[in-house]
PDB file of N, CA and C in Angstrom:
ATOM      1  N   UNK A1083     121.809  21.758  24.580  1.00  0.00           N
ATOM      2  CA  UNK A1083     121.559  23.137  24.210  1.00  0.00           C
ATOM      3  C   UNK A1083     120.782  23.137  22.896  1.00  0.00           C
ATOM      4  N   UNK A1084     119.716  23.911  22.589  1.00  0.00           N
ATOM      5  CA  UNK A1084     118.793  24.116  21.499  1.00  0.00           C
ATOM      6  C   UNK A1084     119.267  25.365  20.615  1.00  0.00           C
ATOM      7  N   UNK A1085     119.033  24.856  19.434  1.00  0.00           N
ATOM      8  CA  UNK A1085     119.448  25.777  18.288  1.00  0.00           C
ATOM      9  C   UNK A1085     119.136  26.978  17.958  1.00  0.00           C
ATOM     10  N   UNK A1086     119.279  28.446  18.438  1.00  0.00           N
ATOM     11  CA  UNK A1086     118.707  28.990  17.952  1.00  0.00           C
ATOM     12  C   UNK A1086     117.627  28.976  17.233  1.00  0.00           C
ATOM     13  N   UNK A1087     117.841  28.695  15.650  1.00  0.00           N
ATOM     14  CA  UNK A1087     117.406  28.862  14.825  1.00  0.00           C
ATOM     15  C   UNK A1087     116.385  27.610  14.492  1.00  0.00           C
ATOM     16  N   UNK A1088     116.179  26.403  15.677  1.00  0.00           N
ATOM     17  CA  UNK A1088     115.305  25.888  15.365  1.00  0.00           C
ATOM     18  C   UNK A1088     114.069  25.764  16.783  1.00  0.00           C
ATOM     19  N   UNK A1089     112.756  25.118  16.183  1.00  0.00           N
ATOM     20  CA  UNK A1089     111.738  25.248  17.234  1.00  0.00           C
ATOM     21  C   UNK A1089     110.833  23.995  17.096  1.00  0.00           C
ATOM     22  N   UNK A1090     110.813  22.828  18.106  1.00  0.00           N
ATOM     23  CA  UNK A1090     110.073  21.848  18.808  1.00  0.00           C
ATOM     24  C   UNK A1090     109.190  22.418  17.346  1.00  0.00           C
ATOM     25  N   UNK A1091     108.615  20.802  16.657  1.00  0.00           N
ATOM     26  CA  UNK A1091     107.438  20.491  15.501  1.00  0.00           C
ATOM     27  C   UNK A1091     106.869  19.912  15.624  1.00  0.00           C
ATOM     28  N   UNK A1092     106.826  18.873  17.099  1.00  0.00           N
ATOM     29  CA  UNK A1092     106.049  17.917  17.858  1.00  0.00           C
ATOM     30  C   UNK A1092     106.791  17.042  18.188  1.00  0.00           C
ATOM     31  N   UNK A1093     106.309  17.073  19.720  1.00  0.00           N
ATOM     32  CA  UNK A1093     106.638  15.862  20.561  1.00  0.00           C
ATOM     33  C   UNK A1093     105.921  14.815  20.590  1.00  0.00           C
ATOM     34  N   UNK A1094     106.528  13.315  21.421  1.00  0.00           N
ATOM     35  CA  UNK A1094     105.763  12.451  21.314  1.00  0.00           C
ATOM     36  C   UNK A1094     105.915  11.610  22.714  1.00  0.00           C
ATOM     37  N   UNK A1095     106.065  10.775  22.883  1.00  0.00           N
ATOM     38  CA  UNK A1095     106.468   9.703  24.112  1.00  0.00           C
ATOM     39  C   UNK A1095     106.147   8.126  23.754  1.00  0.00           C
ATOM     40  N   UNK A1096     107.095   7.164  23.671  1.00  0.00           N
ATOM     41  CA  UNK A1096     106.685   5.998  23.055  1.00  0.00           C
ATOM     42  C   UNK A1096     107.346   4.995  24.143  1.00  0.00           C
ATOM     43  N   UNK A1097     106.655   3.955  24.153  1.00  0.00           N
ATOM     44  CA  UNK A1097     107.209   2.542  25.311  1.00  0.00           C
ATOM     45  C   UNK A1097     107.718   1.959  24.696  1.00  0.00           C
ATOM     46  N   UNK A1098     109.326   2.033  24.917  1.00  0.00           N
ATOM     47  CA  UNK A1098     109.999   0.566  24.017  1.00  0.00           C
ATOM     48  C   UNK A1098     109.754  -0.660  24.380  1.00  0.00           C
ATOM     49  N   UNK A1099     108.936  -1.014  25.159  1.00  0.00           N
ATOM     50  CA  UNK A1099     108.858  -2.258  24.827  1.00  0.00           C
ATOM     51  C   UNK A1099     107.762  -2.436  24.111  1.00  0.00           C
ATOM     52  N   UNK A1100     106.995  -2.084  23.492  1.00  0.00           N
ATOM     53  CA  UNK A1100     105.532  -2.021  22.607  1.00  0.00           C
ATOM     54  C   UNK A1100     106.214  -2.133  21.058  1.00  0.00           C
ATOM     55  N   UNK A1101     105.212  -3.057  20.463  1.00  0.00           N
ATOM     56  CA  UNK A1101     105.817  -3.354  18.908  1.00  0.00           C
ATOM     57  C   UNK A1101     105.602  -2.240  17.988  1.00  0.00           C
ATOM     58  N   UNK A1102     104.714  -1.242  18.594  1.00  0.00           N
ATOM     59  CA  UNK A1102     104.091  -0.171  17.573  1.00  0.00           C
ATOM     60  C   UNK A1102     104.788   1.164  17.450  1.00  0.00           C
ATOM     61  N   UNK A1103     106.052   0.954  17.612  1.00  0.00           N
ATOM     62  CA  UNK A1103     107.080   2.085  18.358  1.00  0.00           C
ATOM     63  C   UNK A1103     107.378   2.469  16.846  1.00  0.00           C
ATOM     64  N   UNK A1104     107.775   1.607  16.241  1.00  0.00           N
ATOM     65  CA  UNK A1104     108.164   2.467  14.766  1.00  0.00           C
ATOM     66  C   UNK A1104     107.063   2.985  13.828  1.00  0.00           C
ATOM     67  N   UNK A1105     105.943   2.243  13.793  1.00  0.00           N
ATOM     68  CA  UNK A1105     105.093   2.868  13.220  1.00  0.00           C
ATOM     69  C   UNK A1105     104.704   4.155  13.583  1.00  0.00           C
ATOM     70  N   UNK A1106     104.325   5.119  14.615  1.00  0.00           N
ATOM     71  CA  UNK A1106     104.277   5.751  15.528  1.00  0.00           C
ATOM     72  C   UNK A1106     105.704   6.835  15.249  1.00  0.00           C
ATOM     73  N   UNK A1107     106.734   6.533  14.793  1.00  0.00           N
ATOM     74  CA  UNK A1107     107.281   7.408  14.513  1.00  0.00           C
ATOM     75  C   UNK A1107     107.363   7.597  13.128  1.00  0.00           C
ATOM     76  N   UNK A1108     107.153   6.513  12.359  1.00  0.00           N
ATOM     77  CA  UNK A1108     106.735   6.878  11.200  1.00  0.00           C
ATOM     78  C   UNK A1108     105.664   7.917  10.893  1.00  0.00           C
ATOM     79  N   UNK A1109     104.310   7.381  11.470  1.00  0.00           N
ATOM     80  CA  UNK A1109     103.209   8.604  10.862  1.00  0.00           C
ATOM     81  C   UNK A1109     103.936   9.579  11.213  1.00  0.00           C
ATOM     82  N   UNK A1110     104.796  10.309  12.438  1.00  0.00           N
ATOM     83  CA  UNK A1110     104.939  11.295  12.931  1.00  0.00           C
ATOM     84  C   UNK A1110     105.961  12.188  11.559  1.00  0.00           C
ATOM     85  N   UNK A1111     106.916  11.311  11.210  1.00  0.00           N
ATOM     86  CA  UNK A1111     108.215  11.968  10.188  1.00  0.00           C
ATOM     87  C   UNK A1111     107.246  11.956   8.516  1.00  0.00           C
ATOM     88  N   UNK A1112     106.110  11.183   8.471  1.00  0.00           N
ATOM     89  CA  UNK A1112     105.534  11.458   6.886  1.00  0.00           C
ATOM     90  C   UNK A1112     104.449  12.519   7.163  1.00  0.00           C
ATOM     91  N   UNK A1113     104.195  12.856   8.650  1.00  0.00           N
ATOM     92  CA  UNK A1113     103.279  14.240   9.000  1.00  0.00           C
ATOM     93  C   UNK A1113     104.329  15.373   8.581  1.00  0.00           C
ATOM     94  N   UNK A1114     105.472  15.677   8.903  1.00  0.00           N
ATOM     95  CA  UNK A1114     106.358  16.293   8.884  1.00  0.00           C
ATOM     96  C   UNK A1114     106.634  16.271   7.199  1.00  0.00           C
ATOM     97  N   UNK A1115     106.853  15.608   6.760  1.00  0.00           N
ATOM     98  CA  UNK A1115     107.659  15.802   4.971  1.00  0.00           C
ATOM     99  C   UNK A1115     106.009  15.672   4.333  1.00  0.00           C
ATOM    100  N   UNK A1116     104.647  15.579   4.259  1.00  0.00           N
ATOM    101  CA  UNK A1116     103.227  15.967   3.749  1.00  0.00           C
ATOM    102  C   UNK A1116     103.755  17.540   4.432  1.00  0.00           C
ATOM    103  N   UNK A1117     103.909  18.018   5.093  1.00  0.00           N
ATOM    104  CA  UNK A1117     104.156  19.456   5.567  1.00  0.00           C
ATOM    105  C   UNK A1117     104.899  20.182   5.217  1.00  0.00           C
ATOM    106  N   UNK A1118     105.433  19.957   4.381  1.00  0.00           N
ATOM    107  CA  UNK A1118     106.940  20.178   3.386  1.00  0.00           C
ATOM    108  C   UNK A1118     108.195  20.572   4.392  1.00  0.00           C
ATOM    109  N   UNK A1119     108.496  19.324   5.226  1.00  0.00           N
ATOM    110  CA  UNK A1119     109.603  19.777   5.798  1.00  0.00           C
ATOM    111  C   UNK A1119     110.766  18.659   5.124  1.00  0.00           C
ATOM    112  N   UNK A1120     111.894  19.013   4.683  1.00  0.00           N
ATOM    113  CA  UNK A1120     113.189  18.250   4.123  1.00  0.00           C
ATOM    114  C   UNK A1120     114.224  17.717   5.091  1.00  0.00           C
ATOM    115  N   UNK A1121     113.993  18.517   6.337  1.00  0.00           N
ATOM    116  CA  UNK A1121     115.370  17.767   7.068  1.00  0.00           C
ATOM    117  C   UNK A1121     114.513  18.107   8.683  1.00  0.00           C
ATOM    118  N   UNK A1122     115.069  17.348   9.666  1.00  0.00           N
ATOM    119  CA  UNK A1122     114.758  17.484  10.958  1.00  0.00           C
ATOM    120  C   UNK A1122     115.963  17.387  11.581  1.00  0.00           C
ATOM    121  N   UNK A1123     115.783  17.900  13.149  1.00  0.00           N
ATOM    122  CA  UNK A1123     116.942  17.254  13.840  1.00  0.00           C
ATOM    123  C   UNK A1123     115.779  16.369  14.858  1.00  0.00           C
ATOM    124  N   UNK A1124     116.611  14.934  15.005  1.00  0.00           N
ATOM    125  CA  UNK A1124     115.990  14.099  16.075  1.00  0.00           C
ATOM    126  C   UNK A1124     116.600  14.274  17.392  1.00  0.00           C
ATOM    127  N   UNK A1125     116.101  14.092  18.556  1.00  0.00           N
ATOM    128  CA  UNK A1125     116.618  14.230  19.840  1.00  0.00           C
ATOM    129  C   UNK A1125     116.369  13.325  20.994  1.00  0.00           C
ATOM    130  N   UNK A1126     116.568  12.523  21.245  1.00  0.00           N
ATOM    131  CA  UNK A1126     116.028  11.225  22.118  1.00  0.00           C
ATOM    132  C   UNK A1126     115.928  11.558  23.572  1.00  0.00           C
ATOM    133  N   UNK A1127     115.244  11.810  24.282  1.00  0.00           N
ATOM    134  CA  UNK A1127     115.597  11.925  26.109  1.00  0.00           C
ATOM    135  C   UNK A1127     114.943  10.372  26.671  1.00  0.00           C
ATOM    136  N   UNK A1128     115.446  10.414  27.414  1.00  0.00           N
ATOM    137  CA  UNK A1128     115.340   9.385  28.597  1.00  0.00           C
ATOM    138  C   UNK A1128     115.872   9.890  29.740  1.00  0.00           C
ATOM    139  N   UNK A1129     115.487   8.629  30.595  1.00  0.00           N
ATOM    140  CA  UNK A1129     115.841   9.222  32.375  1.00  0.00           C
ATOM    141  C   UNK A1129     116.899   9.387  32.707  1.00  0.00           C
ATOM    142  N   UNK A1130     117.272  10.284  33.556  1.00  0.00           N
ATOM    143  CA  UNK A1130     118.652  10.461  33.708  1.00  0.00           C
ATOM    144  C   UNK A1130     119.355   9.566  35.088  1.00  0.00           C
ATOM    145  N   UNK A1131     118.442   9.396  35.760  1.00  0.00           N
ATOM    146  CA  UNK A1131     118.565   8.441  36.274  1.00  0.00           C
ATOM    147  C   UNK A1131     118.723   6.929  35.555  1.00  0.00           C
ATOM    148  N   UNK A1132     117.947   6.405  34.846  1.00  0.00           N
ATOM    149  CA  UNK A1132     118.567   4.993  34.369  1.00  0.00           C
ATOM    150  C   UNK A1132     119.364   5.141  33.804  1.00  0.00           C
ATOM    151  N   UNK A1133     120.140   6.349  32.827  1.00  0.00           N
ATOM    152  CA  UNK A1133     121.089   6.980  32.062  1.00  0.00           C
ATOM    153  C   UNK A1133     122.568   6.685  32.889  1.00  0.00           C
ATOM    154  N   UNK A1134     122.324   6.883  34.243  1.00  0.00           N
ATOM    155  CA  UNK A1134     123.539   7.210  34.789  1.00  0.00           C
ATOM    156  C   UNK A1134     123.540   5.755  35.841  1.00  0.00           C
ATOM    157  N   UNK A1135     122.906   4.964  35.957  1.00  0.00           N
ATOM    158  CA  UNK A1135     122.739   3.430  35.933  1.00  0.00           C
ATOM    159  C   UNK A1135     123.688   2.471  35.120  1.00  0.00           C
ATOM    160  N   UNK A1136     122.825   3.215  33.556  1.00  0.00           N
ATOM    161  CA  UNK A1136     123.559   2.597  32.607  1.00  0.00           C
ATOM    162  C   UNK A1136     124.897   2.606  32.614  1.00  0.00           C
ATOM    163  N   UNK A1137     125.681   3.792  32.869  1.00  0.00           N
ATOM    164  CA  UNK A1137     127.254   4.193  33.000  1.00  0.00           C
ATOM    165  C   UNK A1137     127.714   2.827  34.195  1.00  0.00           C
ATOM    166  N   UNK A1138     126.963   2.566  34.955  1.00  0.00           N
ATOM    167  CA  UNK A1138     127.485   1.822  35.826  1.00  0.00           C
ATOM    168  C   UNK A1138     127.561   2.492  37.214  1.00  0.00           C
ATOM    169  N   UNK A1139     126.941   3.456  37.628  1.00  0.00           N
ATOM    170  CA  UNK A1139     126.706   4.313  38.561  1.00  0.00           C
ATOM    171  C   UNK A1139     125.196   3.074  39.407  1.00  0.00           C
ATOM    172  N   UNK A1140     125.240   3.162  40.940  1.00  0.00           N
ATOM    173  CA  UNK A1140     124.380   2.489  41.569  1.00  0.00           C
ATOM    174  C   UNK A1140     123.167   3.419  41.539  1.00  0.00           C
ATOM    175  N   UNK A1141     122.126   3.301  42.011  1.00  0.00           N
ATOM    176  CA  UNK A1141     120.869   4.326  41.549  1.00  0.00           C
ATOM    177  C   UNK A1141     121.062   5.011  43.162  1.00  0.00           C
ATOM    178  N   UNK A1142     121.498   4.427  44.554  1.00  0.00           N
ATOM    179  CA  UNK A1142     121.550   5.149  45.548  1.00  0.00           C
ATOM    180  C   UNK A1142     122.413   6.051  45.430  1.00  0.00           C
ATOM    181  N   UNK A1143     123.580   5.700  44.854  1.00  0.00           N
ATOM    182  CA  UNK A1143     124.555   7.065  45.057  1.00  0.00           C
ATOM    183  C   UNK A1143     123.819   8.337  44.029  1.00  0.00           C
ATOM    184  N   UNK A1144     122.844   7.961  42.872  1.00  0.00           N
ATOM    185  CA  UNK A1144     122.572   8.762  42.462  1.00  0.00           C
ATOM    186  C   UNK A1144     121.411   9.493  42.863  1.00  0.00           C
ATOM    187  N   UNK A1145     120.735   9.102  43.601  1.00  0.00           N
ATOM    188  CA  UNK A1145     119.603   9.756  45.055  1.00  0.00           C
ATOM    189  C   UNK A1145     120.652  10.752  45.659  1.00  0.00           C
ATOM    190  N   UNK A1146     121.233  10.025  46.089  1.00  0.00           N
ATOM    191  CA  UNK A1146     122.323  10.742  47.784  1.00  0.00           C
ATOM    192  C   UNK A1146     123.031  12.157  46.812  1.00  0.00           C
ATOM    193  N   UNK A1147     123.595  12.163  45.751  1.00  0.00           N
ATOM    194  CA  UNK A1147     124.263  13.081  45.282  1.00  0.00           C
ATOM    195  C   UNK A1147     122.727  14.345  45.066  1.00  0.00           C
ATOM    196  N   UNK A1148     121.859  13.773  44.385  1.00  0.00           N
ATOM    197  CA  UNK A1148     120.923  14.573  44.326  1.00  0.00           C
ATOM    198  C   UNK A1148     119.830  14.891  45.371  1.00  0.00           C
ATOM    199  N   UNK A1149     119.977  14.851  46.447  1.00  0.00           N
ATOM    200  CA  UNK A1149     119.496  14.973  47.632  1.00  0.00           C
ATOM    201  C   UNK A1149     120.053  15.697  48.216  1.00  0.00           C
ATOM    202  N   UNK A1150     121.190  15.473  48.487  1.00  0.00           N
ATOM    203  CA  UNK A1150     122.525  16.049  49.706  1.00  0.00           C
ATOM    204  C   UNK A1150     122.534  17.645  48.701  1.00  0.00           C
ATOM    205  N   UNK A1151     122.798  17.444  47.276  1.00  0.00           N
ATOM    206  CA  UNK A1151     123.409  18.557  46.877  1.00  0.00           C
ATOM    207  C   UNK A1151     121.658  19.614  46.306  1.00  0.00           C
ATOM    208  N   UNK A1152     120.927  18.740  46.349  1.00  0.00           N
ATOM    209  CA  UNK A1152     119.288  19.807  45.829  1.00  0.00           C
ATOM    210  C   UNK A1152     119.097  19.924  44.159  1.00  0.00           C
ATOM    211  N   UNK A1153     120.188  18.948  43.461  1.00  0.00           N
ATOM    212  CA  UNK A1153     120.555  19.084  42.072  1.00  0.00           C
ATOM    213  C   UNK A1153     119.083  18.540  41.265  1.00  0.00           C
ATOM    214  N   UNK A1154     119.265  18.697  40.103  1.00  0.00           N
ATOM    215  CA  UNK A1154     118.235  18.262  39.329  1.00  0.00           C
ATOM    216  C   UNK A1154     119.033  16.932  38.302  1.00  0.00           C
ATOM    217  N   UNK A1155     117.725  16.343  38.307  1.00  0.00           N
ATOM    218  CA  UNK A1155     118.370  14.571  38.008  1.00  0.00           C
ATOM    219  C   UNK A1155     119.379  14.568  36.576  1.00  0.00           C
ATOM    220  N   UNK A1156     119.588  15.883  35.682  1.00  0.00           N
ATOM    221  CA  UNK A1156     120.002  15.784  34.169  1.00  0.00           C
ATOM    222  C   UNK A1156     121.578  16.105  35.073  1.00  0.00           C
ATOM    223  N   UNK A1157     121.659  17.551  36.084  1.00  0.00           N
ATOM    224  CA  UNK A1157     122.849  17.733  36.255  1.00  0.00           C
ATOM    225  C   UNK A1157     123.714  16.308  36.946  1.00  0.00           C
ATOM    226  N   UNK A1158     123.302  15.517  38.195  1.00  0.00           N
ATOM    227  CA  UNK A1158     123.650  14.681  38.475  1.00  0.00           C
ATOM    228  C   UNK A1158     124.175  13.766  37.751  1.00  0.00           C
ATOM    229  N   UNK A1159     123.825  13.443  36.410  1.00  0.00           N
ATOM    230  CA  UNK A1159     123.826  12.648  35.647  1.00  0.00           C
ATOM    231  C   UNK A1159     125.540  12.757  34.680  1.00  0.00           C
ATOM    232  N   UNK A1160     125.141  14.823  34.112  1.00  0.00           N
ATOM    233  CA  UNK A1160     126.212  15.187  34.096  1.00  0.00           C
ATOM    234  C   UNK A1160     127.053  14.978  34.327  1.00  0.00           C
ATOM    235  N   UNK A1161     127.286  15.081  36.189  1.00  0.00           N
ATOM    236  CA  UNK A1161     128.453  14.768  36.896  1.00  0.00           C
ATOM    237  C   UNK A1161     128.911  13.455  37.082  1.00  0.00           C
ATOM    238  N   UNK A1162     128.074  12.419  37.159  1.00  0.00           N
ATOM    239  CA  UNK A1162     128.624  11.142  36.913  1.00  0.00           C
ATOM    240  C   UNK A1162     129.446  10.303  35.409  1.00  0.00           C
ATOM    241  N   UNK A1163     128.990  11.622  34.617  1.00  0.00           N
ATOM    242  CA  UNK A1163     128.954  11.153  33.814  1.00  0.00           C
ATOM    243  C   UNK A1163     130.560  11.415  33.270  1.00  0.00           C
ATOM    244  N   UNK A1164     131.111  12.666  33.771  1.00  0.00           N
ATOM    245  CA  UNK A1164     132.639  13.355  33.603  1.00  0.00           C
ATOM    246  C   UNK A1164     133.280  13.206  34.807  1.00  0.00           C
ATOM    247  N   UNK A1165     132.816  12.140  35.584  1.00  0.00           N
ATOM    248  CA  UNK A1165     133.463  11.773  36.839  1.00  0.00           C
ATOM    249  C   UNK A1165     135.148  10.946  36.063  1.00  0.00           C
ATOM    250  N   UNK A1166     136.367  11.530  37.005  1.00  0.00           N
ATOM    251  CA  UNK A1166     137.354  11.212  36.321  1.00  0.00           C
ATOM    252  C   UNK A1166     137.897  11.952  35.119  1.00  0.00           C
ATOM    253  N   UNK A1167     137.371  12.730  34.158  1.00  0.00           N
ATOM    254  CA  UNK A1167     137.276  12.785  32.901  1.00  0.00           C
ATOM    255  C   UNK A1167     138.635  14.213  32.916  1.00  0.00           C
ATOM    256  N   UNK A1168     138.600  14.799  34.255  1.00  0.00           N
ATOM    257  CA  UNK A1168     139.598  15.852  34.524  1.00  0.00           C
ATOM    258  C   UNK A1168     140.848  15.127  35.100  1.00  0.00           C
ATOM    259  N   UNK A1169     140.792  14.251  35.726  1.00  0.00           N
ATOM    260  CA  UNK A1169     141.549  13.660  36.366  1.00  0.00           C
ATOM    261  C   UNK A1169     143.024  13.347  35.623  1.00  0.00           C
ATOM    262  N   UNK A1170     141.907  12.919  34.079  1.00  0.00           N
ATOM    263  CA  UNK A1170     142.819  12.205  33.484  1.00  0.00           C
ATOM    264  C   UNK A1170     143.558  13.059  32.112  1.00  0.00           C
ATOM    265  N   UNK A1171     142.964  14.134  32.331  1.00  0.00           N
ATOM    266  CA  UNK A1171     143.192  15.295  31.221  1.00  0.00           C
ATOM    267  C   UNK A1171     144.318  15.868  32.050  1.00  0.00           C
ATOM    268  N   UNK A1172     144.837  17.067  31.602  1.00  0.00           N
ATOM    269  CA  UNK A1172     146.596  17.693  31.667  1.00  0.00           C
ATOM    270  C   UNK A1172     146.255  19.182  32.220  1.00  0.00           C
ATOM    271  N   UNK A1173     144.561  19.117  32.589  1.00  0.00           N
ATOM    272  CA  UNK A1173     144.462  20.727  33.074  1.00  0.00           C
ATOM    273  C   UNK A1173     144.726  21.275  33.677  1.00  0.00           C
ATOM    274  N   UNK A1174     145.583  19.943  35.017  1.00  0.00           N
ATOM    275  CA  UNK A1174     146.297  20.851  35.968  1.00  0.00           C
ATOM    276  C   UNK A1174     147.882  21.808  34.991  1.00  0.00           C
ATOM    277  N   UNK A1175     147.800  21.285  34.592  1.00  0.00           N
ATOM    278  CA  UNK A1175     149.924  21.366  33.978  1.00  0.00           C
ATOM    279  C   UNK A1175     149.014  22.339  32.846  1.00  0.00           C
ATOM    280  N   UNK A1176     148.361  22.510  32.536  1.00  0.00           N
ATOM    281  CA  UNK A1176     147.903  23.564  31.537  1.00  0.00           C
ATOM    282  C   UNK A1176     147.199  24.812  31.903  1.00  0.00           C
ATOM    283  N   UNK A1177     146.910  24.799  33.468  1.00  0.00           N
ATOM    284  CA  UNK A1177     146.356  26.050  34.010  1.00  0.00           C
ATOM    285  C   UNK A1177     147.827  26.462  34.986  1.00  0.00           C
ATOM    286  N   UNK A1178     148.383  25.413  35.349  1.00  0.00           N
ATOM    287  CA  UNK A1178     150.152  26.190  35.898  1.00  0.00           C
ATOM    288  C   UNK A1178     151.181  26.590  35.016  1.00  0.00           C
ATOM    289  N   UNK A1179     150.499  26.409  33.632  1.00  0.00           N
ATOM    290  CA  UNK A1179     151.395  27.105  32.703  1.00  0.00           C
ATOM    291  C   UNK A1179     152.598  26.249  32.307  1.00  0.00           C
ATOM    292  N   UNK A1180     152.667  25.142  32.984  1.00  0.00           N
ATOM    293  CA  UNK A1180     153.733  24.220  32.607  1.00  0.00           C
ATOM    294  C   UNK A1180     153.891  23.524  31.011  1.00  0.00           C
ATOM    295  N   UNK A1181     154.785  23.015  30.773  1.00  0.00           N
ATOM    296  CA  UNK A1181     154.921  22.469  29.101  1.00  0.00           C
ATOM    297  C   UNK A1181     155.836  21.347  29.466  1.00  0.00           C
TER     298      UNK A1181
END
């Protein structure tokens, strides 16, 4: 979710495997403070697919979920990502009102 109160100052796209990755974000943050800016927020995206790889998720089940269901690859990712995460929380015994 994006901040209100703040607004995209430039994007970029860089290949980690290339040695020139920090320089490249360097000019970008001394373009920014020559511009008199003092603070930023940084935000990293990547695929949500290798994202949800990374978790340990197979890349077919993450096709089939987003296929079968018409989802877009960030929500899928989502869901793999809080897979369990209710399971193991008390929300049943806390929505039956139990103590």
């Amino acid at each position: 979710m994006i901040d209100e109160n703040l607004t995209e100052l430039r994007s970029f796209n860089i290949d980690l495997r290339k040695n020139k990755n920090l320089e490249i974000v360097s000019d970008e943050i001394n373009k920014l403070i020559d511009s008199g800016f003092k603070t930023v927020t940084v935000k990293i995206y990547g695929s949500s697919k290798d994202a949800a790889v990374n978790l340990g998720n197979d890349k077919s089940l993450f096709e089939n979920i987003k296929n079968v269901q018409s989802l877009p690859d960030n929500v899928v990712y989502d869901f793999l990502k809080s897979r369990g995460s209710l399971a193991d929380s008390d929300l049943m015994k806390r929505m039956s009102n139990e103590r």
